[in-house]
XYZ file of C-alpha atoms in Angstrom:
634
model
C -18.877 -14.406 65.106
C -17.883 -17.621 63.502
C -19.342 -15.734 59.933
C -17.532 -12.472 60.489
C -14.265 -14.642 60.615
C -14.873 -16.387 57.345
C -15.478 -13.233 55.332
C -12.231 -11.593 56.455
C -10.655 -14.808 56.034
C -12.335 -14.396 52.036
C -11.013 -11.057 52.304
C -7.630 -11.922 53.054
C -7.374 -13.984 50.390
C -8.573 -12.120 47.626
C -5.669 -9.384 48.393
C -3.300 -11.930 48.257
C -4.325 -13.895 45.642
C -4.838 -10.217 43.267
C -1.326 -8.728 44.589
C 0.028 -12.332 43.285
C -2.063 -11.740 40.312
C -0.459 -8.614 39.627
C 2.859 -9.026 40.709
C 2.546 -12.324 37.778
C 1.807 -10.023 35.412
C 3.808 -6.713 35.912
C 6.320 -9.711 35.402
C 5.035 -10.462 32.010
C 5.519 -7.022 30.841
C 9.026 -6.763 31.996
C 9.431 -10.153 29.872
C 7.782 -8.566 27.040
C 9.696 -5.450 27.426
C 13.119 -7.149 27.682
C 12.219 -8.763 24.450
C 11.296 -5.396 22.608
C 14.711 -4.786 20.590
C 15.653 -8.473 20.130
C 12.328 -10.405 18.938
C 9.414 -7.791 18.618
C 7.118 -10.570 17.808
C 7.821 -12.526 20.720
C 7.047 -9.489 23.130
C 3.834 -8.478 21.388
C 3.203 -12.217 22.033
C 3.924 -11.733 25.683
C 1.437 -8.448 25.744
C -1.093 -9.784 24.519
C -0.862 -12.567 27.486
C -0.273 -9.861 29.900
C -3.583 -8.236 28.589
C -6.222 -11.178 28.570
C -4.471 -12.196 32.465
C -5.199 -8.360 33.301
C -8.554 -8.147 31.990
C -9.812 -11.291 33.550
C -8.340 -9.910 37.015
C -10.076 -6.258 36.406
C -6.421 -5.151 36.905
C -6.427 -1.698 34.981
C -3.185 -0.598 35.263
C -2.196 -4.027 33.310
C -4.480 -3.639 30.534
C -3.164 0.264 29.796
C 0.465 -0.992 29.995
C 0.595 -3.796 27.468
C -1.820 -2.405 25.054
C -0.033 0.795 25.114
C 3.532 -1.348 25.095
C 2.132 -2.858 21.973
C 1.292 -0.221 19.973
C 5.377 1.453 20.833
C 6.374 -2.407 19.398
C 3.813 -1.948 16.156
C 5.865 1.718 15.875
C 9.185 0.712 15.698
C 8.360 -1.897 13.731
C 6.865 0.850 11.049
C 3.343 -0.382 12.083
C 1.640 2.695 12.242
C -1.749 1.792 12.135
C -0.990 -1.014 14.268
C 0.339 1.254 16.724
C -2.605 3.812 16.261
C -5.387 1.102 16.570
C -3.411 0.074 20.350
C -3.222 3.350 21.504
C -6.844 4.118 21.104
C -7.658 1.152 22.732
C -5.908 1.928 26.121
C -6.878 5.653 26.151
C -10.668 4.811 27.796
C -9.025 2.273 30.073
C -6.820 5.181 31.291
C -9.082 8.004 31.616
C -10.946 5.238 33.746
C -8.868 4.829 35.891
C -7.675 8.304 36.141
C -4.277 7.228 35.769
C -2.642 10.716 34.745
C 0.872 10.114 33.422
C -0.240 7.131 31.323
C -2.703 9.243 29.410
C -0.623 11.532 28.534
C 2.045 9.341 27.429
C -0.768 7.851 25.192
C -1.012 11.118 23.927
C 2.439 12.119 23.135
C 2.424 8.146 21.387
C -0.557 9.125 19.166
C 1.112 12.282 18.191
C 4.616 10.337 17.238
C 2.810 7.724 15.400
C 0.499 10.113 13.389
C 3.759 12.045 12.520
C 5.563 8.869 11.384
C 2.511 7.965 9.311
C 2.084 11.656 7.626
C -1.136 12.291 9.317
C -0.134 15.662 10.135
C -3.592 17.092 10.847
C -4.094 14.782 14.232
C -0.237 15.289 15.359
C -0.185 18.685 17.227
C -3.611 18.241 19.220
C -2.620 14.739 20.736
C 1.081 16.333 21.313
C -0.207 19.394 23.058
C -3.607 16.955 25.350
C -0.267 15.418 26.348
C 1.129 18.543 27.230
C -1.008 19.679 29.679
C -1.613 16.619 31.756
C 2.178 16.717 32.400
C 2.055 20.409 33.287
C -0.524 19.480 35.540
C 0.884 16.700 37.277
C 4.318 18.698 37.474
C 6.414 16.028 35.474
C 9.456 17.968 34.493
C 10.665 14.481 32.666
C 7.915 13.631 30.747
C 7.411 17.490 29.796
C 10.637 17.761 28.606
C 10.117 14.694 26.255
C 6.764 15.891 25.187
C 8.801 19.100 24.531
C 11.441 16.963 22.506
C 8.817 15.409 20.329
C 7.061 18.714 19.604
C 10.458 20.235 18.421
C 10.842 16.992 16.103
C 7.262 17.479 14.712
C 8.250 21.261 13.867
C 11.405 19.883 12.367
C 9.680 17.416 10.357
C 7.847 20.746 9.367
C 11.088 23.103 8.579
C 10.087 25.257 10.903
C 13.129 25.923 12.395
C 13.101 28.420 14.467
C 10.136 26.639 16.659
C 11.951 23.619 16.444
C 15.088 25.549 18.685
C 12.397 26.864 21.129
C 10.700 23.894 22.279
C 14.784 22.074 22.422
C 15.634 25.131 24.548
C 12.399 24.921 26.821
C 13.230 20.900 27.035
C 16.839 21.448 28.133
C 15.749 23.763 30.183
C 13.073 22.013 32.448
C 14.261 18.069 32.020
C 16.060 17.367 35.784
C 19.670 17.076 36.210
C 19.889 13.954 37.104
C 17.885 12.362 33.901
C 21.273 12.044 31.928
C 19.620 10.194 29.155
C 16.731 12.831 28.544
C 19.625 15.723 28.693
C 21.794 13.634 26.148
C 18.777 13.370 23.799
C 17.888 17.191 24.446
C 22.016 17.819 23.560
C 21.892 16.191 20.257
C 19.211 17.239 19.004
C 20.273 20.796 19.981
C 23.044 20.679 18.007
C 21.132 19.569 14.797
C 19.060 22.423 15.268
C 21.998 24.396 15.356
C 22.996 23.249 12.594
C 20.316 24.245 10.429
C 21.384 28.191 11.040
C 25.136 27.340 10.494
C 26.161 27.480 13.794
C 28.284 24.786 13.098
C 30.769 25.124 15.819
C 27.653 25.456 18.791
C 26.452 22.098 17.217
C 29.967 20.317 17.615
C 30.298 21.312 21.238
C 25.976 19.852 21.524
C 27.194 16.535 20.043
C 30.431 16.063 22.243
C 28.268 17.111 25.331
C 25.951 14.261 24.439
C 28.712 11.896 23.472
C 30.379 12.362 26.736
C 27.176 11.802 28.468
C 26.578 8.729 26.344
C 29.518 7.169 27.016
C 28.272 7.318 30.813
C 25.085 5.074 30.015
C 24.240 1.224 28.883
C 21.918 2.698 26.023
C 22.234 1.312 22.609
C 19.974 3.694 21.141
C 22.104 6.796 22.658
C 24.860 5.438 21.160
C 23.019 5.338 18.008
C 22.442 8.795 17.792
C 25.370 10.117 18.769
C 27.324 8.418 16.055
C 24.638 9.215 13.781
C 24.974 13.087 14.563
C 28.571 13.132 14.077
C 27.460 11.814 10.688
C 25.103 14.806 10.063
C 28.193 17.187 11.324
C 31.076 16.143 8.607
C 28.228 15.370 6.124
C 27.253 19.142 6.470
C 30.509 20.363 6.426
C 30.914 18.566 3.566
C 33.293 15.936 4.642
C 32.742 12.821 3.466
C 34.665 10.543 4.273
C 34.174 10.795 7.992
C 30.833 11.013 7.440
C 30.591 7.872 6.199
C 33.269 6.768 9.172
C 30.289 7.766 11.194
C 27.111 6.722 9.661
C 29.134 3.090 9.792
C 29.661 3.054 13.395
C 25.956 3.635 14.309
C 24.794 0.812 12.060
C 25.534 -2.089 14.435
C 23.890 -0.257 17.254
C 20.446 0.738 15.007
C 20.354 -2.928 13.866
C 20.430 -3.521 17.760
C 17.448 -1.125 18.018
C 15.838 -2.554 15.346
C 14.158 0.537 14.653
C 12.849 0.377 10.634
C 12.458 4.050 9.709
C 15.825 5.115 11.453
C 17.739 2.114 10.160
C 15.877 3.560 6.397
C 17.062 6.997 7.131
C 20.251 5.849 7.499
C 21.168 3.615 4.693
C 19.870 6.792 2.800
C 22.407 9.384 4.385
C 24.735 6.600 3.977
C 24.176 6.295 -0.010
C 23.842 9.985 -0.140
C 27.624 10.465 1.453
C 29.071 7.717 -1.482
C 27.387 9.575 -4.235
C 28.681 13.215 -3.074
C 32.071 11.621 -2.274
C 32.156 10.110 -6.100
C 31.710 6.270 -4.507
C 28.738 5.735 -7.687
C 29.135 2.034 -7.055
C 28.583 1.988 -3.030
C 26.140 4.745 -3.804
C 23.723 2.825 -6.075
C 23.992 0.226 -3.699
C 22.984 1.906 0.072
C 20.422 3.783 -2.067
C 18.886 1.541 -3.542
C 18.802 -0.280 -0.365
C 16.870 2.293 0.858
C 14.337 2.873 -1.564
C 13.322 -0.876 -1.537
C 12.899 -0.311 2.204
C 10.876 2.424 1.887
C 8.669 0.944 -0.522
C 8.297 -1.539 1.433
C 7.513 0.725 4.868
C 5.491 3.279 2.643
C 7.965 6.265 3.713
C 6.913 8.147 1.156
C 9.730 11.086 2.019
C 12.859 8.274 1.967
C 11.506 7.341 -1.269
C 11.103 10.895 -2.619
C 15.103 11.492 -1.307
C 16.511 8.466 -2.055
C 14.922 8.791 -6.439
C 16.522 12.259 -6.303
C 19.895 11.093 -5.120
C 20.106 8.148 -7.611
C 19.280 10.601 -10.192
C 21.979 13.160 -9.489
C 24.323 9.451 -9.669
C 23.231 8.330 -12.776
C 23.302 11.740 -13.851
C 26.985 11.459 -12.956
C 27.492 8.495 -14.635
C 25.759 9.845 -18.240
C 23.415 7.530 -17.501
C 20.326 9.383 -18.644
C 17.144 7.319 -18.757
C 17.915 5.792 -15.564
C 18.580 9.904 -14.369
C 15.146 10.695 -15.798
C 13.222 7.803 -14.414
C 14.158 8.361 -11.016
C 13.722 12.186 -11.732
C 10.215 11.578 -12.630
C 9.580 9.561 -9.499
C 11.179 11.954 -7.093
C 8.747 14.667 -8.817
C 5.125 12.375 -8.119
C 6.453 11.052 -4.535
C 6.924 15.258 -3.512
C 3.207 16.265 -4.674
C 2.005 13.705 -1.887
C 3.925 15.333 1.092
C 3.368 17.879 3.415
C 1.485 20.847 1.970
C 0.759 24.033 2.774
C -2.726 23.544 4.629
C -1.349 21.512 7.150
C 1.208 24.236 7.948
C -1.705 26.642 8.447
C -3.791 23.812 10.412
C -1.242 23.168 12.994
C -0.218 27.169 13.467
C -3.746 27.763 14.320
C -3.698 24.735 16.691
C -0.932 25.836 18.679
C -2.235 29.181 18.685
C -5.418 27.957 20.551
C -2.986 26.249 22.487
C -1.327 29.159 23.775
C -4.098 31.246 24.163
C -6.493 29.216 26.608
C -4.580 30.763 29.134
C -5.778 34.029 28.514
C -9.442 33.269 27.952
C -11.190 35.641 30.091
C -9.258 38.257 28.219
C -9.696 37.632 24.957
C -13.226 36.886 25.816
C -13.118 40.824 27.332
C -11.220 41.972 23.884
C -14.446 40.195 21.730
C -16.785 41.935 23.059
C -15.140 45.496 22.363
C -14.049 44.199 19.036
C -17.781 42.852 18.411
C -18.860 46.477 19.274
C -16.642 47.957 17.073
C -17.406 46.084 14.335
C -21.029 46.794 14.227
C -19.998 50.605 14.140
C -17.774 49.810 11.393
C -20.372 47.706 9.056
C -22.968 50.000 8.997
C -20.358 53.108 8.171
C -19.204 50.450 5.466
C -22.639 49.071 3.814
C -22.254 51.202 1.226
C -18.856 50.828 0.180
C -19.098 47.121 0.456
C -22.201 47.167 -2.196
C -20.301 49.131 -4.654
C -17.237 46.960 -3.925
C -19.438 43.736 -4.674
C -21.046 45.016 -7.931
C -17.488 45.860 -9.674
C -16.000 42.302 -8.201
C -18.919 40.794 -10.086
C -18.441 42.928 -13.237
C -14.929 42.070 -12.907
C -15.695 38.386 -12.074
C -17.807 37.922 -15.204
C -15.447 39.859 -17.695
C -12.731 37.263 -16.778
C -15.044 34.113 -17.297
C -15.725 35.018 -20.509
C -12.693 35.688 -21.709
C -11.146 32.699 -19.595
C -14.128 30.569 -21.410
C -13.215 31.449 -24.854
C -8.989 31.133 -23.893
C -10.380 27.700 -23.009
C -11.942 27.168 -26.603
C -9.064 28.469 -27.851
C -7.065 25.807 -26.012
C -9.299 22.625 -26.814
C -9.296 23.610 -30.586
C -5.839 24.056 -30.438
C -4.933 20.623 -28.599
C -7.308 18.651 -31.571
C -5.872 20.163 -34.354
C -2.369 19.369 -32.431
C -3.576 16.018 -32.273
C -4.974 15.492 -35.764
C -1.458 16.755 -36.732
C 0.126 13.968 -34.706
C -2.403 11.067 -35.749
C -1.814 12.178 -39.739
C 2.234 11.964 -39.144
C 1.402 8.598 -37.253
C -0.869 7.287 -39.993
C 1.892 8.376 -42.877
C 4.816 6.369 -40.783
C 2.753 3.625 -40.117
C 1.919 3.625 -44.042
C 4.995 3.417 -45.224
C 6.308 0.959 -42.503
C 3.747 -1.234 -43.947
C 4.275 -1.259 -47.095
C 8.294 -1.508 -46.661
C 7.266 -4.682 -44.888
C 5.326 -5.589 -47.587
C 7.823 -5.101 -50.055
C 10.664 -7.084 -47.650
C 7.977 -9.905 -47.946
C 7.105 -9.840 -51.516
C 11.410 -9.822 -52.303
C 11.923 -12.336 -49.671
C 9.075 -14.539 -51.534
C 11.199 -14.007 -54.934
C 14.685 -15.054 -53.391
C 13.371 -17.832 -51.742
C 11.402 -19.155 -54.956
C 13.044 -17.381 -57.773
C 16.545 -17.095 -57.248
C 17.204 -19.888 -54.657
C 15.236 -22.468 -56.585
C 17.422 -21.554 -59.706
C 20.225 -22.179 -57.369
C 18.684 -26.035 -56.386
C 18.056 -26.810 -60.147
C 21.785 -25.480 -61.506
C 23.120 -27.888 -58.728
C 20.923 -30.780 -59.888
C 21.830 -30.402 -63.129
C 25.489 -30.283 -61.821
C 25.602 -32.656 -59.616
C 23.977 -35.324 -62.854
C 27.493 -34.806 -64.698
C 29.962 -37.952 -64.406
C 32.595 -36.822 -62.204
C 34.495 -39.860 -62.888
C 35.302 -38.807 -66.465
C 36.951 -35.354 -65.176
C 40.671 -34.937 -64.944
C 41.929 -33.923 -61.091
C 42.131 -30.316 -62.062
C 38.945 -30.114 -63.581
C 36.949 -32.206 -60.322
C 38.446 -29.840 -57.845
C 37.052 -26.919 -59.616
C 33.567 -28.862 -60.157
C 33.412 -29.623 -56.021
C 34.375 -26.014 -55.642
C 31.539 -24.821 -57.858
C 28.926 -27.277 -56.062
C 30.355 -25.583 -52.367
C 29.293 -22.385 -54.105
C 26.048 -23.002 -54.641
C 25.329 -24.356 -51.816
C 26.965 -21.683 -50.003
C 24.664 -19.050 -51.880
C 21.719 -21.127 -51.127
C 22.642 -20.682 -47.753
C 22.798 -16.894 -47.927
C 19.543 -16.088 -50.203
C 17.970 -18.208 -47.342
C 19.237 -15.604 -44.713
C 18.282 -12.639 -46.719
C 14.985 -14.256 -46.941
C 14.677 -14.717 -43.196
C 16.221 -11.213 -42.731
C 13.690 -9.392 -45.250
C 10.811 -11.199 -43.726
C 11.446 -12.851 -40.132
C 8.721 -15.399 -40.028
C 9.394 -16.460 -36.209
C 8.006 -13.419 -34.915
C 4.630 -14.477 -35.454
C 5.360 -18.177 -34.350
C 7.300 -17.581 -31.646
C 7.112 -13.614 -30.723
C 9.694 -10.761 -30.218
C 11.766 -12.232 -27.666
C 12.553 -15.406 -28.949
C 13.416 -13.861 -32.748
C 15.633 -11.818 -31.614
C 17.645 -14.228 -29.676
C 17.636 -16.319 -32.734
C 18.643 -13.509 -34.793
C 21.931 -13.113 -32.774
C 22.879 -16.967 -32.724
C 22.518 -16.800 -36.516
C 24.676 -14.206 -36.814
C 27.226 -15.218 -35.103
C 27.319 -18.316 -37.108
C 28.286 -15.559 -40.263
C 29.886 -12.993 -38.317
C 33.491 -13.119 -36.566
C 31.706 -11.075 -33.733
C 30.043 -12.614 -30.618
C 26.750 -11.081 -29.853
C 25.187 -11.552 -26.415
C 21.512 -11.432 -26.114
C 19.772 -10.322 -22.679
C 16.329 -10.382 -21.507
C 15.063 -9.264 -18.092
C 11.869 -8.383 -16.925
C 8.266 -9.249 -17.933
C 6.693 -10.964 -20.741
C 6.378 -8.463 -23.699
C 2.780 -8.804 -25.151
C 2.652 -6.379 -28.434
C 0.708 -6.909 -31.928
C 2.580 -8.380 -34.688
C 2.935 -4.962 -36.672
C 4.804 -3.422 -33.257
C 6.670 -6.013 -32.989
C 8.289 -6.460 -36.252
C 9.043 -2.356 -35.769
C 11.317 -3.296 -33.134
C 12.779 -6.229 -34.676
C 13.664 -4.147 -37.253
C 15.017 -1.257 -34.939
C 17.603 -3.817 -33.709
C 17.747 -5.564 -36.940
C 19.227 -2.288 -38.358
C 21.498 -1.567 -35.505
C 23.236 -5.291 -35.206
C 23.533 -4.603 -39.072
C 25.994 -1.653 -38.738
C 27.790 -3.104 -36.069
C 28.549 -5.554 -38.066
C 29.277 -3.067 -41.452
C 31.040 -0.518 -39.534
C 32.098 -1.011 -36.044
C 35.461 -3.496 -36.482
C 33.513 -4.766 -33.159
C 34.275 -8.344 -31.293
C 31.693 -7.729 -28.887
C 28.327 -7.119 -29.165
C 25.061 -6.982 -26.407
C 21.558 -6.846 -27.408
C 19.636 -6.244 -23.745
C 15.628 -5.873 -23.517
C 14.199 -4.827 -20.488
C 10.408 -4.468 -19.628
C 9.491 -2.994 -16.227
C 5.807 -2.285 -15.996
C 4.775 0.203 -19.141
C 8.203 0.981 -19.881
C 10.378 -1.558 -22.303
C 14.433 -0.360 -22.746
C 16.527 -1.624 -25.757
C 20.443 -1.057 -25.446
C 22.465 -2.228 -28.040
C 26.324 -1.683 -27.483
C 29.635 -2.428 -29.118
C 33.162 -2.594 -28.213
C 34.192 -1.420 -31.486
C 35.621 2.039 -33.177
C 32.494 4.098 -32.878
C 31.738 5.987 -36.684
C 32.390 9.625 -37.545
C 29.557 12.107 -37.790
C 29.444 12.209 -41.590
C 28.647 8.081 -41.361
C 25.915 9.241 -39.012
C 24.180 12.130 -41.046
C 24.611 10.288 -44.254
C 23.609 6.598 -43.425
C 19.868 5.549 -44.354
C 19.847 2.585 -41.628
C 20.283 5.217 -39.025
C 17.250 7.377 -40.824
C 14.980 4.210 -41.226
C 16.005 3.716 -37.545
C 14.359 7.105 -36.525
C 11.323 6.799 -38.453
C 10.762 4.031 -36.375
C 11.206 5.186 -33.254
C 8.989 8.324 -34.237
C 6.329 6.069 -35.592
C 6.078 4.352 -31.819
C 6.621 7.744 -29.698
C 9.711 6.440 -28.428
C 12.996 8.315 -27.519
C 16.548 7.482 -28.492
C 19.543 8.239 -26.454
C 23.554 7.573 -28.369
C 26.402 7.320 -26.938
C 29.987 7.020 -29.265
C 33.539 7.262 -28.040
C 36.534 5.510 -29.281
C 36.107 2.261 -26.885
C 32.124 1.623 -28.454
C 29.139 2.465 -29.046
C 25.515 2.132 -27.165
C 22.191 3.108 -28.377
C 19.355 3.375 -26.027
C 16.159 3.098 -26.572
C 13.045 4.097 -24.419
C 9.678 3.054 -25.021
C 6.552 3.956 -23.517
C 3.669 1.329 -23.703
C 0.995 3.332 -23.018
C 2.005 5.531 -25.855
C 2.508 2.336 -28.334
C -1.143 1.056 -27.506
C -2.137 4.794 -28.491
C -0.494 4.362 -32.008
């Protein structure tokens, strides 16, 4: 008897101590959860406690929540693997323990992370296993959500018309009193209505759901019903209170701390400055969210956000910048969503919609299996005679697609023989100009300026003591000459052959270029370098020195400038020159007829570079592009 009592004593304790256990740790999660928007690294802290105290007390039900809690942290956070790798990791736990409703929220969470991610070929099957547990277990809430996430995926798609059917079947079975679900459903209703220019159905959506809002403590409600309004005057093309709009939600999405909303944001926010002519707040919100992007690897922000700053620059005649972020926009787009997924995911949901007719369509196979054989052997011959032309036909367009392809290889190698003899011509007589620029820079400096050293010797040995006033003065003034022209055969020298360029590099003799001159010059020229190191061979570089050499020099000879910027920047294989002047500009004629300007494009031909003017009557800017891949070609 005594041994009876004991064990249900044991007994007793055990369901104490584990409904302590669990009550300890459901109190963990709510922690954890509490710290979601605030500190995300402090919760996943927390749930990963809550885990190891749920696993060492076999308590299921703990292990599914904070692993699945985690990976919704690692996805607003723009973890998506993260999120993925948690998910995964609760789904056997759950099936375990036959816990329905968290399985298929597990689901629905695979689905949304995939879709964040891009991985659009594992979104609808995870979205539609989701599905049917809810339909099973008859929860109208959670199927309305699931329904809500489908009709994002589809939007994510441009499908819009499926988009508007799964809102409509969400609106339609959420329950009334879920205000926040119906709120949700309400919004995103009236973006979908927006897409078919229902404009004025979408307004009354968004004040439905603001009203609603305004009934419930939910910062990311709020969020989305400022945001919407947004969407509204930015598709009905005003601007301003679009940008009234996309302000107000910003507080509440840093609140959220949601990366790849707040991202999508900044965008539409830069996107509303550039169409309202704001180029300045523009550059700034969209570049904003392009470095965010980068940084998240949201491949369509990116792909949105180079297209917008080109259309700016664009605007602003800024053309290389317009290009560059052209040329992104145009490699970011090939990576998105093609047309196989499209195709993948239609047949998915097709098999989805079908398994409730099974036992027909099995029925309809059989007939149409019947059928069939009738049809083939009716058909054999056709089909033979059908296959013989296809492979006459097939082998008449190989050959002649084999020798179009001849044609084209022969065609590209004589295009670039062509190329390589123009390259080898320039870079002929580049060379020897800089051989002749050496050889006269050798003269001056030991011809003409030693002459000038010995006249002042012999000069300066004459008895100024013996001269009369008149006579002296002019004497000093003669000696001031001299030296003076010393002085300047010295700087022709250095200019015809700048020997600091292979001492000391680019960089550095251009910089010293500029101080020199404006120890000559009544004109202050500002040298800029930003970027990387610039690692070229000698010949290159003393192309480009030249290049700006040449430019400088009719600033200086033609401009009437007091202002003058020499700016080299190097971003990856890409190096920009700008050279720009405050002064008058020139006419055309100066243009056509001046041979700086023609040694100037020889130049820039010889290194496959482009060259971009500018001239109006408050200065001139030359730009220069460079491609380094191109220049290690040449």
């Amino acid at each position: 008897m005594k041994r009876f009592l004991f064990i249900g004593l044991v007994s007793c304790f055990q369901i104490i101590f584990g409904q302590n256990d669990s009550t300890l740790i459901n109190s963990i999660l709510n922690k954890a959860y509490e710290q979601e928007s605030a500190n995300p690294k402090e919760a996943l802290k927390l749930y990963k406690k809550a885990y190891k105290k749920s696993k060492e007390n076999n308590y299921k039900i703990g292990v599914i929540k904070s692993l699945q809690y985690s990976g919704i942290v690692h996805s607003d956070m723009a973890n998506y693997d993260s999120a993925i790798y948690y998910y995964n990791k609760a789904l056997p736990y759950s099936l375990d323990a036959n816990y329905q409703r968290g399985t298929g929220g597990l689901y629905i969470n695979l689905g949304n992370a995939y879709q964040y991610k891009g991985a659009f070929n594992n979104v609808i099957d995870n979205y539609i296993k989701g599905i049917k547990i809810f339909e099973t277990v008859k929860d109208s809430s959670r199927l309305g959500m699931s329904y809500e996430n489908l009709a994002a995926f589809y939007n994510s798609l441009k499908n819009k018309e499926k988009e508007l059917e799964y809102l409509n079947k969400a609106l339609k079975i959420i329950p009334k009193n879920d205000k926040e679900r119906i709120a949700y459903a309400m919004g995103d209703l009236g973006l979908a209505n927006m897409k078919f220019n229902r404009f004025e159905q979408a307004y009354n959506y968004f004040i439905k759901a603001d009203s609603i809002t305004k009934t419930i403590n939910n910062t990311r409600l709020n969020y989305f019903a400022q945001r919407n309004f947004g969407t509204y005057y930015f598709e009905t093309k005003n601007y301003n209170k679009a940008i009234y709009y996309y302000k107000k939600a910003l507080p509440f999405i840093n609140d959220i701390n949601d990366k790849y909303y707040k991202n999508d944001l900044i965008l539409e926010l830069g996107s509303s400055y550039a169409l309202n002519k704001d180029h300045k707040n523009a550059i700034t919100y969209l570049n904003e969210a392009l470095k965010t992007a980068e940084r998240d690897q949201k491949i369509e922000i990116q792909a949105k956000a180079h297209l917008q700053l080109a259309q700016v620059y664009e605007a602003l005649n800024k053309t290389s910048s317009a290009y560059f972020h052209l040329k992104q926009n145009a490699q970011l787009k090939d990576s998105l969503l093609n047309e196989n997924h499209l195709k993948e995911i239609n047949l998915l949901e097709k098999q989805y919609q079908s398994e409730k007719k099974d036992k027909e369509i099995a029925e309809k196979k059989i007939a149409l299996e019947h059928n069939q054989l009738e049809l083939t052997k009716n058909k054999n011959k056709l089909v033979l005679v059908s296959i013989s032309g296809i492979i006459l036909l097939i082998i008449l367009i190989s050959i002649w697609a084999f020798y179009a392809q001849l044609q084209k290889v022969k065609n590209i190698e004589i295009s670039k023989l062509e190329q390589q003899r123009d390259i080898e011509k320039l870079q002929a007589l580049i060379e020897g100009e800089e051989k002749e620029r050496v050889r006269l820079a050798q003269d001056l400096h030991d011809g003409i300026n030693g002459d000038l050293s010995s006249i002042k010797f012999q000069l300066s040995s004459i008895d100024s003591k013996s001269l009369s006033i008149e006579t002296k003065t002019l004497f000093n003034k003669a000696i001031d000459m001299i030296d003076y022209s010393c002085d300047q055969v010295r700087n022709i020298s250095h200019n015809l052959s700048p020997t600091t360029i292979n001492d000391f590099g680019l960089i550095t003799s251009l910089k010293n270029y500029c101080n020199k001159l404006e120890g000559f010059h009544p004109i202050k020229i500002n040298f800029q370098h930003f970027g990387n190191d610039i690692k070229l061979s000698k010949n290159i570089e003393t192309v480009i020195y030249r290049i700006v050499q040449e430019l400088v020099n009719n600033i200086i000879k033609h401009a009437d400038a007091s202002e003058a910027v020499v700016q080299i920047n190097s971003y990856d294989d890409n190096l920009f020159i700008t050279v720009e002047d405050n002064g008058k500009g020139f006419e055309s004629s100066q243009k056509n007829a001046g041979i700086g300007l023609k040694n100037i494009a020889s130049r820039i031909a010889f290194l496959n570079a482009t060259l971009e003017e500018e001239h109006n009557p408050s200065g001139t800017t030359f730009t220069i592009n460079i491609d380094l891949k191109n220049i290690q070609k040449t």
